[in-house]
Amino acid sequence: MTTTVAVIAAGEMGCSIGERLRRHGARVLTSLAHRSAATAERATHAGMIHADDDAIAAADFILSIVPPKDATALAQRVQGPLQRSSKKAVYIDCNAVSVETVAAIGKVVAVSGARFVDGSIIGAPGRQDQTGPTFHLAGEMASDVATLAALGLRVRSTGGPVGAASALKMAYAGLNKGLTALAAAMALAATRAGAANALREELAYSQPQLLAHIGRSLPDMYRKAHRWEFEMREVAAFAGEDLATTQIFEGIADLYLQLAKDWNAERRDTRAIDDFLAAK
């Protein structure tokens, strides 16, 4: 029997996952309501089928892969269709949200009678000839890991309860995107102080691997900064009672908000970072 998987939404990651699932025999649904023509074309190219919320609710699995700020709203949106459906999907929240947020999402899904799994995705979409990102899952999922692995996904069980996968994502994102933010902040500060060339030369001499890493990560960050702002606020919430860490990540979120606004306007800061990276 063909497994039906609903992947919402049809962004870069969602379409990559959708295409991978389809190539391994799954029937892949998505929602294209109110989405752009470019998104619809991308989803069609990936072999994903547009479906309404009632059809999505009747899938075997629903993978929620949306910007973190939209994760709760999506669960609320499909709660009614899930409740009406005689077949209960396994709802997997794959978003970069805090443990507290994913617990709240789980409660929304539980009202519908569907089973909830906490998930997180670590890694870039990747080409179809590569293994792709890793799905880390937590909660009740005895057969889910094997089913999704057979459909081409790289799946790992955290062995923990709901919240464990999101905690892993928060810690990983805090390290990875936190480092990118620190690099952006110091590139801008050094530029303002007239020390950009000296900083880059020193990094090239004493930290060539770090310079190579930020040379890739900083330009890739610009168009994602608006999403990373909310994600860093979720990391701040994840830090909980650790006030110093919470303040660090609230500051990083503010920086990403600043960079997102700059990217959509004059691009003064992003050009300064590009100049820093290109300096010889």
PDB file of N, CA and C in Angstrom, residues 6-10 29-35 39 43 48-53 56 74 77:
ATOM      1  N   ALA A   6       1.881  14.192   3.759  1.00  0.00           N
ATOM      2  CA  ALA A   6       1.620  15.606   3.494  1.00  0.00           C
ATOM      3  C   ALA A   6       2.797  16.415   4.024  1.00  0.00           C
ATOM      4  N   VAL A   7       3.379  17.230   3.163  1.00  0.00           N
ATOM      5  CA  VAL A   7       4.510  18.076   3.541  1.00  0.00           C
ATOM      6  C   VAL A   7       4.069  19.526   3.425  1.00  0.00           C
ATOM      7  N   ILE A   8       4.043  20.196   4.550  1.00  0.00           N
ATOM      8  CA  ILE A   8       3.626  21.605   4.572  1.00  0.00           C
ATOM      9  C   ILE A   8       4.710  22.400   5.280  1.00  0.00           C
ATOM     10  N   ALA A   9       5.368  23.312   4.561  1.00  0.00           N
ATOM     11  CA  ALA A   9       4.906  23.887   3.298  1.00  0.00           C
ATOM     12  C   ALA A   9       5.899  23.556   2.186  1.00  0.00           C
ATOM     13  N   ALA A  10       5.585  24.079   0.993  1.00  0.00           N
ATOM     14  CA  ALA A  10       6.408  23.792  -0.177  1.00  0.00           C
ATOM     15  C   ALA A  10       7.520  24.813  -0.351  1.00  0.00           C
ATOM     16  N   LEU A  29       1.518  15.020  -0.691  1.00  0.00           N
ATOM     17  CA  LEU A  29       0.561  16.118  -0.769  1.00  0.00           C
ATOM     18  C   LEU A  29       1.170  17.381  -0.176  1.00  0.00           C
ATOM     19  N   THR A  30       0.639  18.514  -0.576  1.00  0.00           N
ATOM     20  CA  THR A  30       0.997  19.780   0.039  1.00  0.00           C
ATOM     21  C   THR A  30      -0.168  20.743  -0.124  1.00  0.00           C
ATOM     22  N   SER A  31      -0.068  21.890   0.504  1.00  0.00           N
ATOM     23  CA  SER A  31      -1.085  22.930   0.369  1.00  0.00           C
ATOM     24  C   SER A  31      -0.474  24.117  -0.358  1.00  0.00           C
ATOM     25  N   LEU A  32      -1.100  24.511  -1.463  1.00  0.00           N
ATOM     26  CA  LEU A  32      -0.609  25.645  -2.234  1.00  0.00           C
ATOM     27  C   LEU A  32      -1.563  26.834  -2.166  1.00  0.00           C
ATOM     28  N   ALA A  33      -2.525  26.770  -1.249  1.00  0.00           N
ATOM     29  CA  ALA A  33      -3.461  27.880  -1.080  1.00  0.00           C
ATOM     30  C   ALA A  33      -2.703  29.140  -0.669  1.00  0.00           C
ATOM     31  N   HIS A  34      -2.955  30.209  -1.395  1.00  0.00           N
ATOM     32  CA  HIS A  34      -2.350  31.515  -1.106  1.00  0.00           C
ATOM     33  C   HIS A  34      -0.830  31.520  -1.288  1.00  0.00           C
ATOM     34  N   ARG A  35      -0.289  30.546  -2.003  1.00  0.00           N
ATOM     35  CA  ARG A  35       1.141  30.532  -2.277  1.00  0.00           C
ATOM     36  C   ARG A  35       1.417  31.129  -3.646  1.00  0.00           C
ATOM     37  N   THR A  39       6.225  29.189  -6.043  1.00  0.00           N
ATOM     38  CA  THR A  39       6.129  28.073  -5.095  1.00  0.00           C
ATOM     39  C   THR A  39       5.358  26.919  -5.712  1.00  0.00           C
ATOM     40  N   ALA A  43       6.765  23.133  -6.325  1.00  0.00           N
ATOM     41  CA  ALA A  43       6.092  21.949  -5.786  1.00  0.00           C
ATOM     42  C   ALA A  43       5.734  20.960  -6.894  1.00  0.00           C
ATOM     43  N   MET A  48       4.853  17.048  -6.031  1.00  0.00           N
ATOM     44  CA  MET A  48       3.909  17.183  -4.921  1.00  0.00           C
ATOM     45  C   MET A  48       2.527  17.558  -5.459  1.00  0.00           C
ATOM     46  N   ILE A  49       1.494  17.064  -4.817  1.00  0.00           N
ATOM     47  CA  ILE A  49       0.118  17.248  -5.273  1.00  0.00           C
ATOM     48  C   ILE A  49      -0.606  18.225  -4.348  1.00  0.00           C
ATOM     49  N   HIS A  50      -1.203  19.245  -4.930  1.00  0.00           N
ATOM     50  CA  HIS A  50      -1.981  20.186  -4.114  1.00  0.00           C
ATOM     51  C   HIS A  50      -3.216  19.498  -3.545  1.00  0.00           C
ATOM     52  N   ALA A  51      -3.494  19.728  -2.273  1.00  0.00           N
ATOM     53  CA  ALA A  51      -4.652  19.114  -1.623  1.00  0.00           C
ATOM     54  C   ALA A  51      -5.237  20.088  -0.614  1.00  0.00           C
ATOM     55  N   ASP A  52      -6.539  19.937  -0.345  1.00  0.00           N
ATOM     56  CA  ASP A  52      -7.146  20.779   0.683  1.00  0.00           C
ATOM     57  C   ASP A  52      -6.851  20.181   2.058  1.00  0.00           C
ATOM     58  N   ASP A  53      -7.249  20.902   3.098  1.00  0.00           N
ATOM     59  CA  ASP A  53      -6.883  20.483   4.451  1.00  0.00           C
ATOM     60  C   ASP A  53      -7.521  19.155   4.862  1.00  0.00           C
ATOM     61  N   ILE A  56      -5.361  16.485   3.368  1.00  0.00           N
ATOM     62  CA  ILE A  56      -4.097  16.464   4.108  1.00  0.00           C
ATOM     63  C   ILE A  56      -4.277  15.737   5.445  1.00  0.00           C
ATOM     64  N   LEU A  74      -0.207  26.525  12.063  1.00  0.00           N
ATOM     65  CA  LEU A  74      -0.494  25.391  11.181  1.00  0.00           C
ATOM     66  C   LEU A  74      -1.200  24.281  11.950  1.00  0.00           C
ATOM     67  N   ARG A  77      -4.699  25.226  12.446  1.00  0.00           N
ATOM     68  CA  ARG A  77      -5.439  25.205  11.187  1.00  0.00           C
ATOM     69  C   ARG A  77      -5.927  23.796  10.838  1.00  0.00           C
TER      70      ARG A  77
END
